[in-house]
mmCIF file of C-alpha atoms in Angstrom:
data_model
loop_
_atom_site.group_PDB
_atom_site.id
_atom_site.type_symbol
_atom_site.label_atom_id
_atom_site.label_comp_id
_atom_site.label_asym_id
_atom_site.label_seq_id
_atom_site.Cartn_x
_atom_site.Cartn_y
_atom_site.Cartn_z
ATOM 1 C CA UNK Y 218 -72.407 -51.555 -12.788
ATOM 2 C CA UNK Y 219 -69.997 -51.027 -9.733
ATOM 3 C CA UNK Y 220 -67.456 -52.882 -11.081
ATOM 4 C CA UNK Y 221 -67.338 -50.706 -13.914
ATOM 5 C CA UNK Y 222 -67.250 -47.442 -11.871
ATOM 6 C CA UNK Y 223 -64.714 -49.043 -9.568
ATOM 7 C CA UNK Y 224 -62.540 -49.589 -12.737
ATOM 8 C CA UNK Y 225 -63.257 -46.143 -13.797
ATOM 9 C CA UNK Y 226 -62.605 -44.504 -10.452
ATOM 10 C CA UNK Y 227 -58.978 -46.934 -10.861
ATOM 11 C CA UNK Y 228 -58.050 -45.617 -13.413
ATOM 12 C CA UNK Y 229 -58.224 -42.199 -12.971
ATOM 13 C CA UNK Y 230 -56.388 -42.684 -10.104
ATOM 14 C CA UNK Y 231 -53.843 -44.364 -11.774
ATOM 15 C CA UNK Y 232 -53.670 -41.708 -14.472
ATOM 16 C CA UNK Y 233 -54.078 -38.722 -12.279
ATOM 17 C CA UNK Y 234 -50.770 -40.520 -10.418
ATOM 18 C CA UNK Y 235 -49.170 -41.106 -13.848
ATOM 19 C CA UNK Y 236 -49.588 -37.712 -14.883
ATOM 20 C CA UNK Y 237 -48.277 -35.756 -11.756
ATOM 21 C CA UNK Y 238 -45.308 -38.021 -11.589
ATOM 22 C CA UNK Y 239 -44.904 -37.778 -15.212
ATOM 23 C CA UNK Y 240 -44.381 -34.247 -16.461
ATOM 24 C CA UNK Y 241 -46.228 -35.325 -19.694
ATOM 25 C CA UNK Y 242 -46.240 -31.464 -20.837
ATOM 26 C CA UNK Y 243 -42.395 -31.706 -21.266
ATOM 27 C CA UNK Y 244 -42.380 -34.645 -23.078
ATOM 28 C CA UNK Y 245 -44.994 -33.045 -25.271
ATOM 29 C CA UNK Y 246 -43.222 -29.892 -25.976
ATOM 30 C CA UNK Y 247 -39.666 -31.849 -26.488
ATOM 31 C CA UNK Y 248 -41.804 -33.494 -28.974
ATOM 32 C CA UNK Y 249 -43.078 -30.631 -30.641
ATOM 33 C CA UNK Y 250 -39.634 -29.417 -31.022
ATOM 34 C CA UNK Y 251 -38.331 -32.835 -32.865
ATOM 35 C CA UNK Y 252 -36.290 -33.267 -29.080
ATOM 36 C CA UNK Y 253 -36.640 -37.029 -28.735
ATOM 37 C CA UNK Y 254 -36.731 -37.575 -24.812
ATOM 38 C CA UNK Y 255 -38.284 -41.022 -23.665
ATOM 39 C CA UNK Y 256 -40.588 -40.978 -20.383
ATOM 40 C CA UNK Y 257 -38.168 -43.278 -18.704
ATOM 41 C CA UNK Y 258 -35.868 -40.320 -19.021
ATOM 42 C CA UNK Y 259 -38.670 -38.102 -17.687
ATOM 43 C CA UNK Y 260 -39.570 -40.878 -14.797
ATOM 44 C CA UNK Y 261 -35.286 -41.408 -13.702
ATOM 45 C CA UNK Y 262 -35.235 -37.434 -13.498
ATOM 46 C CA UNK Y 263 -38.221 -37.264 -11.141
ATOM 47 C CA UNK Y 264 -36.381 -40.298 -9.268
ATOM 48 C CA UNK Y 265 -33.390 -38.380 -8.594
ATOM 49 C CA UNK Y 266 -35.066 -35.114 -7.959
ATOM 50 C CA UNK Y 267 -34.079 -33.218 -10.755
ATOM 51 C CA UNK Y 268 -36.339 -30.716 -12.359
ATOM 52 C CA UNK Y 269 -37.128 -31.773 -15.759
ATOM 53 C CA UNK Y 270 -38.027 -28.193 -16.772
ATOM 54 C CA UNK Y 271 -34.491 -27.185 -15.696
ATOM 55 C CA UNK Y 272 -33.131 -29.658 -18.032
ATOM 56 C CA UNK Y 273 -35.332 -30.351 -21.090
ATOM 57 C CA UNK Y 274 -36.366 -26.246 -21.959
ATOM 58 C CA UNK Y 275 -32.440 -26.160 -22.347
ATOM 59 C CA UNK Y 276 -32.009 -28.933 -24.551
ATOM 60 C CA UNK Y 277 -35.109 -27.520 -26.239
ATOM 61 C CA UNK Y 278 -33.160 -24.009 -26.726
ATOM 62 C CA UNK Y 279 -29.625 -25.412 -27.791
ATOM 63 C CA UNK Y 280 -31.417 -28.372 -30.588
ATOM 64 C CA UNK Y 281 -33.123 -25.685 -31.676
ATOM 65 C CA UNK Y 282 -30.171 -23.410 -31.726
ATOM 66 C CA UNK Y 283 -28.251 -26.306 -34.259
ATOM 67 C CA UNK Y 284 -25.881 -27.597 -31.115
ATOM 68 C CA UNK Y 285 -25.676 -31.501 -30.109
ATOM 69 C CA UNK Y 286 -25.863 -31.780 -26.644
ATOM 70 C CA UNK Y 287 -27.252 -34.604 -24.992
ATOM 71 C CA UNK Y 288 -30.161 -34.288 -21.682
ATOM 72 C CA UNK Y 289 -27.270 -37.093 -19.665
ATOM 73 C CA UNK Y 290 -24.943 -33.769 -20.049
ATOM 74 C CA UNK Y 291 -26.838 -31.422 -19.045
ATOM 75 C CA UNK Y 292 -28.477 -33.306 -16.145
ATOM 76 C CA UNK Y 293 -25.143 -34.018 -14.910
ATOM 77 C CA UNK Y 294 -24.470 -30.644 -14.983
ATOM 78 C CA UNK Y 295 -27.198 -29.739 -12.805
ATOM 79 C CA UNK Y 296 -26.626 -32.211 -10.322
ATOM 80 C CA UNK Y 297 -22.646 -30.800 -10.025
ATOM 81 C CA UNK Y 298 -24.412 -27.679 -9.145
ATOM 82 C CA UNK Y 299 -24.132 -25.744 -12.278
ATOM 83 C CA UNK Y 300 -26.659 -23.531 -14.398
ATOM 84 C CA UNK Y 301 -27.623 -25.371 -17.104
ATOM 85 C CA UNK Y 302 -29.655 -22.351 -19.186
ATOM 86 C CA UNK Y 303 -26.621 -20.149 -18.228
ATOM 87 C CA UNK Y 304 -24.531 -22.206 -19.936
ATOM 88 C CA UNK Y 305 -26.459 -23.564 -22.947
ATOM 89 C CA UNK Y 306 -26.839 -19.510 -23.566
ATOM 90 C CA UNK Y 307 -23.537 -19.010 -23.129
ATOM 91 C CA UNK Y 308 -22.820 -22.216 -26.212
ATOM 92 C CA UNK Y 309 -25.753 -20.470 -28.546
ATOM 93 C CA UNK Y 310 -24.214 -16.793 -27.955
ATOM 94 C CA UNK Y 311 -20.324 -18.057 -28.931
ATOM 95 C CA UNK Y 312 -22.333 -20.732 -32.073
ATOM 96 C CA UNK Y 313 -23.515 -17.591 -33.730
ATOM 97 C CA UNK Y 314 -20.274 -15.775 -33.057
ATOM 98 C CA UNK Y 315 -17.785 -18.540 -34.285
ATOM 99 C CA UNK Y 316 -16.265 -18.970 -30.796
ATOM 100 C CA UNK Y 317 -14.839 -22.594 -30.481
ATOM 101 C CA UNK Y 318 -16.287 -23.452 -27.039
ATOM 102 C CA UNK Y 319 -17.244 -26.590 -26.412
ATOM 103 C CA UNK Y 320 -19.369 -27.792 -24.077
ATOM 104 C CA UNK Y 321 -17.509 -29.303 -21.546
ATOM 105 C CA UNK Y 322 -15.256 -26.170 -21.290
ATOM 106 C CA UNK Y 323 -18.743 -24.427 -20.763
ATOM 107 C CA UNK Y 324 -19.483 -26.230 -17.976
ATOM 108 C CA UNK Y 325 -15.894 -26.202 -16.216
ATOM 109 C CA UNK Y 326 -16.136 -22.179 -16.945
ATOM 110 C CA UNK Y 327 -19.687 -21.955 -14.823
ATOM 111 C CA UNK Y 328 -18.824 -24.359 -12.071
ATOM 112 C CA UNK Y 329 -15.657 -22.425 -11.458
ATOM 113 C CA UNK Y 330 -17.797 -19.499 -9.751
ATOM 114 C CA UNK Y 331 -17.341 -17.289 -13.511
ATOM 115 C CA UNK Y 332 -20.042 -15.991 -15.918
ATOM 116 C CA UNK Y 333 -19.695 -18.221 -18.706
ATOM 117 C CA UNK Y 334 -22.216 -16.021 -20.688
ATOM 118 C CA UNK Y 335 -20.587 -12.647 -20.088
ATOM 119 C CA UNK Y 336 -17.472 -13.754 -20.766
ATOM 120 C CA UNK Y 337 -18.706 -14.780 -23.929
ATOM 121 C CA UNK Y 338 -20.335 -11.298 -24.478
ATOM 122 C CA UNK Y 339 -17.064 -9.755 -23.613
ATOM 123 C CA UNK Y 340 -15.092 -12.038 -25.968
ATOM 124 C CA UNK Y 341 -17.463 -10.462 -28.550
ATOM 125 C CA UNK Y 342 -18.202 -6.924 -27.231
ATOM 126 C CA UNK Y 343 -14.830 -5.687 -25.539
ATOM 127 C CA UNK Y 344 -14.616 -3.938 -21.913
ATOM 128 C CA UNK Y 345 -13.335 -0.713 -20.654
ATOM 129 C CA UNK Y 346 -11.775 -0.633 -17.390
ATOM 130 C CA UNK Y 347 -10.810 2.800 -16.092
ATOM 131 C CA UNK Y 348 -8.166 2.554 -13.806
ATOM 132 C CA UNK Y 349 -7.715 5.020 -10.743
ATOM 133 C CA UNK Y 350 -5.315 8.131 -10.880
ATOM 134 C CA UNK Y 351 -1.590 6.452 -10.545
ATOM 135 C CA UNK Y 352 1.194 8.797 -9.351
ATOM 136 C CA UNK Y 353 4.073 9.051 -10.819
ATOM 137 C CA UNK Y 354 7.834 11.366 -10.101
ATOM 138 C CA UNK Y 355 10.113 11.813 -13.561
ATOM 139 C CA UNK Y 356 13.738 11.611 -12.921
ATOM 140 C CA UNK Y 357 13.610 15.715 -12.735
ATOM 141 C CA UNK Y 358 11.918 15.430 -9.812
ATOM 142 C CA UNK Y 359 8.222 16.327 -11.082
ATOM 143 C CA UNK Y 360 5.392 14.135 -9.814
ATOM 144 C CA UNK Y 361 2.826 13.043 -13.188
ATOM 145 C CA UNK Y 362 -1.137 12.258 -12.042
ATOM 146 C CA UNK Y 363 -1.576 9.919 -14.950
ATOM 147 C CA UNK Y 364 -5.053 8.314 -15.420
ATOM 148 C CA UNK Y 365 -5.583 4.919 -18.195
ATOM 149 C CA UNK Y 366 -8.812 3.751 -19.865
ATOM 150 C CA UNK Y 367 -7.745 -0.350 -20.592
ATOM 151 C CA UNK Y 368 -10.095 -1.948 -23.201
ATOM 152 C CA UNK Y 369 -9.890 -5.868 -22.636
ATOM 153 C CA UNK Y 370 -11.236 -8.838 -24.144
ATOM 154 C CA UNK Y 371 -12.575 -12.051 -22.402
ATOM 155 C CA UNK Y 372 -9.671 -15.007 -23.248
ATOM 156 C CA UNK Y 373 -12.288 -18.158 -22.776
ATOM 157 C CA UNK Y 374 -8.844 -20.525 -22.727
ATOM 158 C CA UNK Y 375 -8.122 -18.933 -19.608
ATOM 159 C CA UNK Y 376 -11.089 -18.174 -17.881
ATOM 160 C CA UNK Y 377 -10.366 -21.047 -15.368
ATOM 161 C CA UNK Y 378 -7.208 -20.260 -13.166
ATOM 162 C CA UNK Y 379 -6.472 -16.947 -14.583
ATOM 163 C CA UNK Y 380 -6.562 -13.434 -12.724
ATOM 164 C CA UNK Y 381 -8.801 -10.922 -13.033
ATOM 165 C CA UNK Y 382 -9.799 -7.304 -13.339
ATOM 166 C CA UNK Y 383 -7.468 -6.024 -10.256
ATOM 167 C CA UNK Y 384 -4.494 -8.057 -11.316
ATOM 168 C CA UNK Y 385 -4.686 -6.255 -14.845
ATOM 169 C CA UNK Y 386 -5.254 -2.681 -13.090
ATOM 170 C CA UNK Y 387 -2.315 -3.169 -10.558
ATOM 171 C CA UNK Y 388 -0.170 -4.121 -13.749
ATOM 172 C CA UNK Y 389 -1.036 -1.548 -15.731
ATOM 173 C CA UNK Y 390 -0.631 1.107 -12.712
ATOM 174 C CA UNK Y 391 2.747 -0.351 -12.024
ATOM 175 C CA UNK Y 392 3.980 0.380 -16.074
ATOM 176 C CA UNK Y 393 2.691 3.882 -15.561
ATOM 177 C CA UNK Y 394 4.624 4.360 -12.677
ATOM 178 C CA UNK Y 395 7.575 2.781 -14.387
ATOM 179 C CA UNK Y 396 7.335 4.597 -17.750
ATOM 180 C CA UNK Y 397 7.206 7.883 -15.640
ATOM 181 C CA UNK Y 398 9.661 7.646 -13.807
ATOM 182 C CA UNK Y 399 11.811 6.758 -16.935
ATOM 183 C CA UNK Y 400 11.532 9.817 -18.413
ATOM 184 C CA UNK Y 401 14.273 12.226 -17.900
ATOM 185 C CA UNK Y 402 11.940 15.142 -17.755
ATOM 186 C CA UNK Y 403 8.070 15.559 -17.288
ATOM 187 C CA UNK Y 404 7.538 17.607 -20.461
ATOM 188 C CA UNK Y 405 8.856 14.442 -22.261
ATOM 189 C CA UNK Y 406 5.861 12.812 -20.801
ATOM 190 C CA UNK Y 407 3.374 15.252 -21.324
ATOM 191 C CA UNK Y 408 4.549 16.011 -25.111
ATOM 192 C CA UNK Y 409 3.966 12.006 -25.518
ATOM 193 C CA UNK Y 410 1.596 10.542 -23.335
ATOM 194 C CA UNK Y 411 1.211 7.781 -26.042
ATOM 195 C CA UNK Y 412 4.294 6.607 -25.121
ATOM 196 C CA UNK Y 413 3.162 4.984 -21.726
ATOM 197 C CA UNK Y 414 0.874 3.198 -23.516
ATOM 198 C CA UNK Y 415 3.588 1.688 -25.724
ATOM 199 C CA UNK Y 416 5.654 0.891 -22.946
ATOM 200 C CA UNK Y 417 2.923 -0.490 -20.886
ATOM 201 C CA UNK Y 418 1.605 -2.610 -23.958
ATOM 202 C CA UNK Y 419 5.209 -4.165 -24.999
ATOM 203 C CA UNK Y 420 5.472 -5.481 -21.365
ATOM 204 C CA UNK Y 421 2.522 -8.482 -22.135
ATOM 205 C CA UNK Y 422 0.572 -7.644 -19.261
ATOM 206 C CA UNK Y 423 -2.498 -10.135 -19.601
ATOM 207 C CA UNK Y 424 -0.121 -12.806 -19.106
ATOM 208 C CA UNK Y 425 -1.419 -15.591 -16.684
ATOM 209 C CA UNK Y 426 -4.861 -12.880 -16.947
ATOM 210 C CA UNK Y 427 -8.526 -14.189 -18.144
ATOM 211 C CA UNK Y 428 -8.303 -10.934 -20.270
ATOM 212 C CA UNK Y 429 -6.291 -10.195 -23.509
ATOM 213 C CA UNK Y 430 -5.675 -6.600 -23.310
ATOM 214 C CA UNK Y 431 -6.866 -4.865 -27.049
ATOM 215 C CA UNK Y 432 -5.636 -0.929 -26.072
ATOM 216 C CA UNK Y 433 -4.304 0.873 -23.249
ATOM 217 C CA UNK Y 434 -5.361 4.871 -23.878
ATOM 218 C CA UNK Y 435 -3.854 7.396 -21.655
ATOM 219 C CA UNK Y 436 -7.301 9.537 -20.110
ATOM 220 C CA UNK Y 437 -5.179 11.963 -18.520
ATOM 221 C CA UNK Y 438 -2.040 13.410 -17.347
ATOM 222 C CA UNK Y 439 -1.850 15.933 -15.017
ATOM 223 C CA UNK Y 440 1.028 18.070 -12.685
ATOM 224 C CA UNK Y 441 1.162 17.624 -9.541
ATOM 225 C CA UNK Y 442 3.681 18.619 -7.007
ATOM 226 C CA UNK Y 443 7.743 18.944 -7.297
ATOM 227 C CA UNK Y 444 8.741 16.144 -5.278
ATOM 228 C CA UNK Y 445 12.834 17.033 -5.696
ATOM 229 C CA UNK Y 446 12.299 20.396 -4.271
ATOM 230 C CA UNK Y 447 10.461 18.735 -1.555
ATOM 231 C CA UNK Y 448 12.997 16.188 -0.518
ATOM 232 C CA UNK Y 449 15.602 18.760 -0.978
ATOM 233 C CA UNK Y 450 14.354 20.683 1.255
ATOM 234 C CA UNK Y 451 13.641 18.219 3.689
ATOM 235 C CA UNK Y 452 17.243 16.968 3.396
ATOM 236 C CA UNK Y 453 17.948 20.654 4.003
ATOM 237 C CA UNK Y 454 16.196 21.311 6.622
ATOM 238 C CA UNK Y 455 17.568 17.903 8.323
ATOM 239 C CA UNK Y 456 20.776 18.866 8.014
ATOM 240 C CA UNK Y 457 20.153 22.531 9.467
ATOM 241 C CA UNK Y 458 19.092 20.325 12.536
ATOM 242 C CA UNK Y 459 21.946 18.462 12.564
ATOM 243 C CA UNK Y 460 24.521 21.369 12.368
ATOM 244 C CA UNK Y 461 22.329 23.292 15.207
ATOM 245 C CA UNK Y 462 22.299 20.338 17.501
ATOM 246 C CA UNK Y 463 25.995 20.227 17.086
ATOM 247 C CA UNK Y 464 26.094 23.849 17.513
ATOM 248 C CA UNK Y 465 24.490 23.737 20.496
ATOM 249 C CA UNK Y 466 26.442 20.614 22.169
ATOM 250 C CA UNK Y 467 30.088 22.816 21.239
ATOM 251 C CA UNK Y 468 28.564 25.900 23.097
ATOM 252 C CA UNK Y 469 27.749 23.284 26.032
ATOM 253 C CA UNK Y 470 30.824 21.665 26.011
ATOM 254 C CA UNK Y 471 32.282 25.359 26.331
ATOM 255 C CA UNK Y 472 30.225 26.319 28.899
ATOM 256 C CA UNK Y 473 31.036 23.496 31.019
ATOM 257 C CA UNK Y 474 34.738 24.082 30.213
ATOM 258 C CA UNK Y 475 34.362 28.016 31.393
ATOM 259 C CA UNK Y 476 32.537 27.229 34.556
ATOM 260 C CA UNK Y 477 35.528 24.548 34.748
ATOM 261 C CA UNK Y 478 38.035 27.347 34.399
ATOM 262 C CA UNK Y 479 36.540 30.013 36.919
ATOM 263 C CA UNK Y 480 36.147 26.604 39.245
ATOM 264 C CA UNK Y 481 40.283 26.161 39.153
ATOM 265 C CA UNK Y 482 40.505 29.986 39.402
ATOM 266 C CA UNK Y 483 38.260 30.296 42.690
ATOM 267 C CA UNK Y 484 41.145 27.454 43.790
ATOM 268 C CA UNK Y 485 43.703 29.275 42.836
ATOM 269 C CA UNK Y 486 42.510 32.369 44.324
ATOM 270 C CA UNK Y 487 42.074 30.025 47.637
ATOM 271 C CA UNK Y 488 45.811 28.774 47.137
ATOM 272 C CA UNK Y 489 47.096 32.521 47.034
ATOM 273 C CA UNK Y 490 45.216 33.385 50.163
ATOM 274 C CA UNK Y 491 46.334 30.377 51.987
ATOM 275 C CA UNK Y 492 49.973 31.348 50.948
ATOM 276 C CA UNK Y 493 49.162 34.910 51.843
ATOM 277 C CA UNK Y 494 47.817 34.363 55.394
ATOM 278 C CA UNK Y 495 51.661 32.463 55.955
ATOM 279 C CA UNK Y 496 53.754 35.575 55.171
ATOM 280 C CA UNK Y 497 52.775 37.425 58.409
ATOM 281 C CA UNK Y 498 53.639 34.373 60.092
ATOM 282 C CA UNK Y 499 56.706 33.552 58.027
ATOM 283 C CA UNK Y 500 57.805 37.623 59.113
ATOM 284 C CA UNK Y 501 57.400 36.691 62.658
ATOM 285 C CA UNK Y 502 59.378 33.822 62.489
ATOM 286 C CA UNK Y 503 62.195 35.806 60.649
ATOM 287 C CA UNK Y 504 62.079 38.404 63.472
ATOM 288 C CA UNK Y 505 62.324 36.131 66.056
ATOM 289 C CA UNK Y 506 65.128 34.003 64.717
ATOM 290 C CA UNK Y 507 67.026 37.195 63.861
ATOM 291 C CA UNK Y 508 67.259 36.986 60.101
ATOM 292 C CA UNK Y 509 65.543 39.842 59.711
ATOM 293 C CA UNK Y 510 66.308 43.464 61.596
ATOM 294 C CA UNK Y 511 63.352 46.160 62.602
ATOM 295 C CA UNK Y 512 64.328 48.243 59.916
ATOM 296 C CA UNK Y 513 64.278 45.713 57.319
ATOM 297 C CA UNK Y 514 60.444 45.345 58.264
ATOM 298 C CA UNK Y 515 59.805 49.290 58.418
ATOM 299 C CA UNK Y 516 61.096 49.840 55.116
ATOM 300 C CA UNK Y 517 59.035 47.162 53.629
ATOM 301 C CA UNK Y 518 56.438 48.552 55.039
ATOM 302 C CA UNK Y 519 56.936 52.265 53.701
ATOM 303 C CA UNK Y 520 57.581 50.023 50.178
ATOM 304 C CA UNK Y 521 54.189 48.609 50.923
ATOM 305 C CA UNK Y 522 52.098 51.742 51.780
ATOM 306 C CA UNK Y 523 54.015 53.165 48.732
ATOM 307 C CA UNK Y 524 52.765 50.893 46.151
ATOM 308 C CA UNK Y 525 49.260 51.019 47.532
ATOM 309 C CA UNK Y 526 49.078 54.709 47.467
ATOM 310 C CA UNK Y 527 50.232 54.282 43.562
ATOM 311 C CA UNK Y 528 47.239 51.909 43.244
ATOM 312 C CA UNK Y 529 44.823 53.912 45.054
ATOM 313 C CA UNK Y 530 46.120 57.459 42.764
ATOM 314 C CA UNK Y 531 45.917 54.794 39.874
ATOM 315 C CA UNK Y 532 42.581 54.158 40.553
ATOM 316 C CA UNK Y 533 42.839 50.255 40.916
ATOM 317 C CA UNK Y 534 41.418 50.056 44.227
ATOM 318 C CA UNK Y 535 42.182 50.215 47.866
ATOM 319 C CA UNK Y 536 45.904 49.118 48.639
ATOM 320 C CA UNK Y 537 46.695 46.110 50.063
ATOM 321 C CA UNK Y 538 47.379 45.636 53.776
ATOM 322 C CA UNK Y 539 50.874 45.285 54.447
ATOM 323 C CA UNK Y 540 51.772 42.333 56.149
ATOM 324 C CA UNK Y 541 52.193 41.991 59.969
ATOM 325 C CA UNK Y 542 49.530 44.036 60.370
ATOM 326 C CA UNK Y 543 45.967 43.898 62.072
ATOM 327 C CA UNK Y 544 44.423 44.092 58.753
ATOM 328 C CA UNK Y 545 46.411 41.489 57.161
ATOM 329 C CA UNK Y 546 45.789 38.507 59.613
ATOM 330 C CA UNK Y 547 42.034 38.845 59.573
#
C-alpha cells in the first residue's frame, strides 16, 4: 500500500515537472490548428529560453493565413532580436494584398529599426506629408510663400538603406524654391501653380528614398514681400553712406588744408613784421652813412602821414606809423 502511493506521489511529480517545463497547451492548440510542432521542439525552446507563445501563436496565425514559414525561422528571428508577430502580420497584410515580400526581406525590414507592418499599410494605403511653408523670390523680385501636400507610397525594395520622410520634404522644398525662382514673373506662378508640381515631379525625387512619390499638390501660394525693392534700397541706401562718408572726408581734407593756409599766412604776417621792424633800423643806418639827407627822411615822412590820412578819410583804418618813429619800433 505505500509503495503504491509512493509511485503515485512519483508520478505526479514527474508529471506536474513535465507539464510546467512542457507548455503542453501550445502543443495542443498547434495541434488543433493542423500546426505540426513536436515536444522536442517545445522542450529545445524552453532550453534556450525562448518563449514558445512568442513563436508558435505566430506560426499558428501565418499557417492559418496560407503562408509556409517554418517555427526554426521564426525562432531565429526572435533570438536576433526581432518581432516575430510584427512581422508575420506584416507577411499576412502584403499575402492578401499581392505584395511580393518574402520572408526573409520581412525580417531584414524589422531588424533594421523600420515598421515592417506600416510600411506595408502604406504600400497599400498611400501617405500625405504636408510640407512646411517654403519661400521663394521670382526673378522680378517678388518673394512666393508656397505650401505642398506630397502623397507617397512605401517602396518595400528600399526600405533598408533608403531615406526617409525629411529627405523627401527637403527635396521637394528645394524644387519649389527652384521652380520659383525660375519664373520670370510671380503672376506666372500664381496663374499656374500646377506647374511646380510638374517641375518638382520630372526631377525623380524619391530617388535613393524608401518612398515612391504618387502626387505632389500645391496647398498654397501666397505674396509675400518685394524682395528687389528691398535690396535696392538697401544697395541705395549703402551707397548714400558711401558718398556721405566721402563727403565728409573732402570737407576734412579742406578744412585741414584752410587751417593749413591761415597757418602759412600767420607766418607770413610774422615775416612782414620781422622785415618791417628792420626798416627803422635800415633808415638809421642810411642816415648815418650819409646816403640819405634830412630832407629825404622829412618828405617821406609827409608821404607817409599823407597816405595814412587817405586811409583814415577812406575809412580803412588808422594809418600806419611812419618809420623812425616811437610808434614804429615798439
Amino acid at each position: 500500500m505505500l509503495f503504491t502511493l509512493f509511485l503515485i506521489f512519483v508520478a505526479v511529480l514527474v508529471l506536474s515537472v513535465f507539464f510546467s517545463f512542457v507548455p503542453v497547451g501550445l502543443w495542443i492548440a498547434a495541434a488543433a490548428a493542423g500546426v505540426r510542432v513536436g515536444l522536442g521542439t517545445l522542450i529545445g525552446m524552453r532550453l534556450r529560453r525562448v518563449p514558445a507563445a512568442r513563436v508558435i501563436n505566430p506560426l499558428i496565425k501565418a499557417f492559418k493565413a496560407g503562408l509556409d514559414v517554418s517555427s526554426d525561422k521564426l525562432e531565429a528571428h526572435y533570438l536576433a532580436g526581432g518581432n516575430v508577430d510584427r512581422v508575420v502580420n506584416a507577411l499576412i497584410a502584403a499575402h492578401r494584398a499581392g505584395i511580393d515580400l518574402s520572408f526573409e526581406r520581412a525580417a531584414a525590414i524589422d531588424l533594421a529599426g523600420r515598421d515592417v507592418l506600416q510600411a506595408v499599410q502604406m504600400s497599400v494605403n498611400p501617405r500625405v506629408i504636408e510640407t512646411p511653408v517654403v519661400a521663394g523670390v521670382a526673378k522680378d523680385g517678388i518673394e512666393l510663400k508656397a505650401k505642398a501636400r506630397v502623397t507617397v507610397r512605401a517602396n518595400i525594395d528600399r526600405l533598408v538603406g533608403g531615406a526617409g520622410e525629411d529627405t523627401i520634404i527637403a527635396r521637394v522644398g528645394e524644387g519649389i524654391v527652384t521652380t520659383i525662382g525660375s519664373a520670370d514673373n510671380h503672376k506666372q506662378v500664381l496663374e499656374n501653380p500646377d506647374s511646380i508640381s510638374r517641375t518638382v515631379l520630372a526631377k525623380g525625387l524619391d530617388a535613393g528614398t524608401a518612398f515612391e512619390i504618387v502626387s505632389i499638390d500645391i496647398a498654397d501660394v501666397d505674396v509675400g514681400n518685394n524682395i528687389g525693392a528691398r535690396l535696392l534700397a538697401d544697395q541705395a541706401e549703402a551707397e548714400k553712406r558711401i558718398a556721405q562718408a566721402k563727403a565728409e572726408e573732402r570737407r576734412a581734407m579742406a578744412v585741414a588744408a584752410e587751417q593749413e593756409m591761415k597757418a602759412r599766412v600767420q607766418e607770413m604776417r610774422a615775416k612782414v613784421v620781422e622785415a618791417e621792424a628792420e626798416v627803422p633800423h635800415a633808415l638809421a643806418q642810411a642816415l648815418r652813412e650819409g646816403k640819405i639827407g634830412v630832407m629825404d627822411w622829412m618828405y617821406m615822412q609827409n608821404i607817409q602821414a599823407d597816405t595814412g590820412m587817405r586811409r583814415s578819410i577812406a575809412g580803412e583804418g588808422a594809418p600806419p606809423p611812419a618809420p623812425g618813429t616811437e610808434e614804429s619800433g615798439r
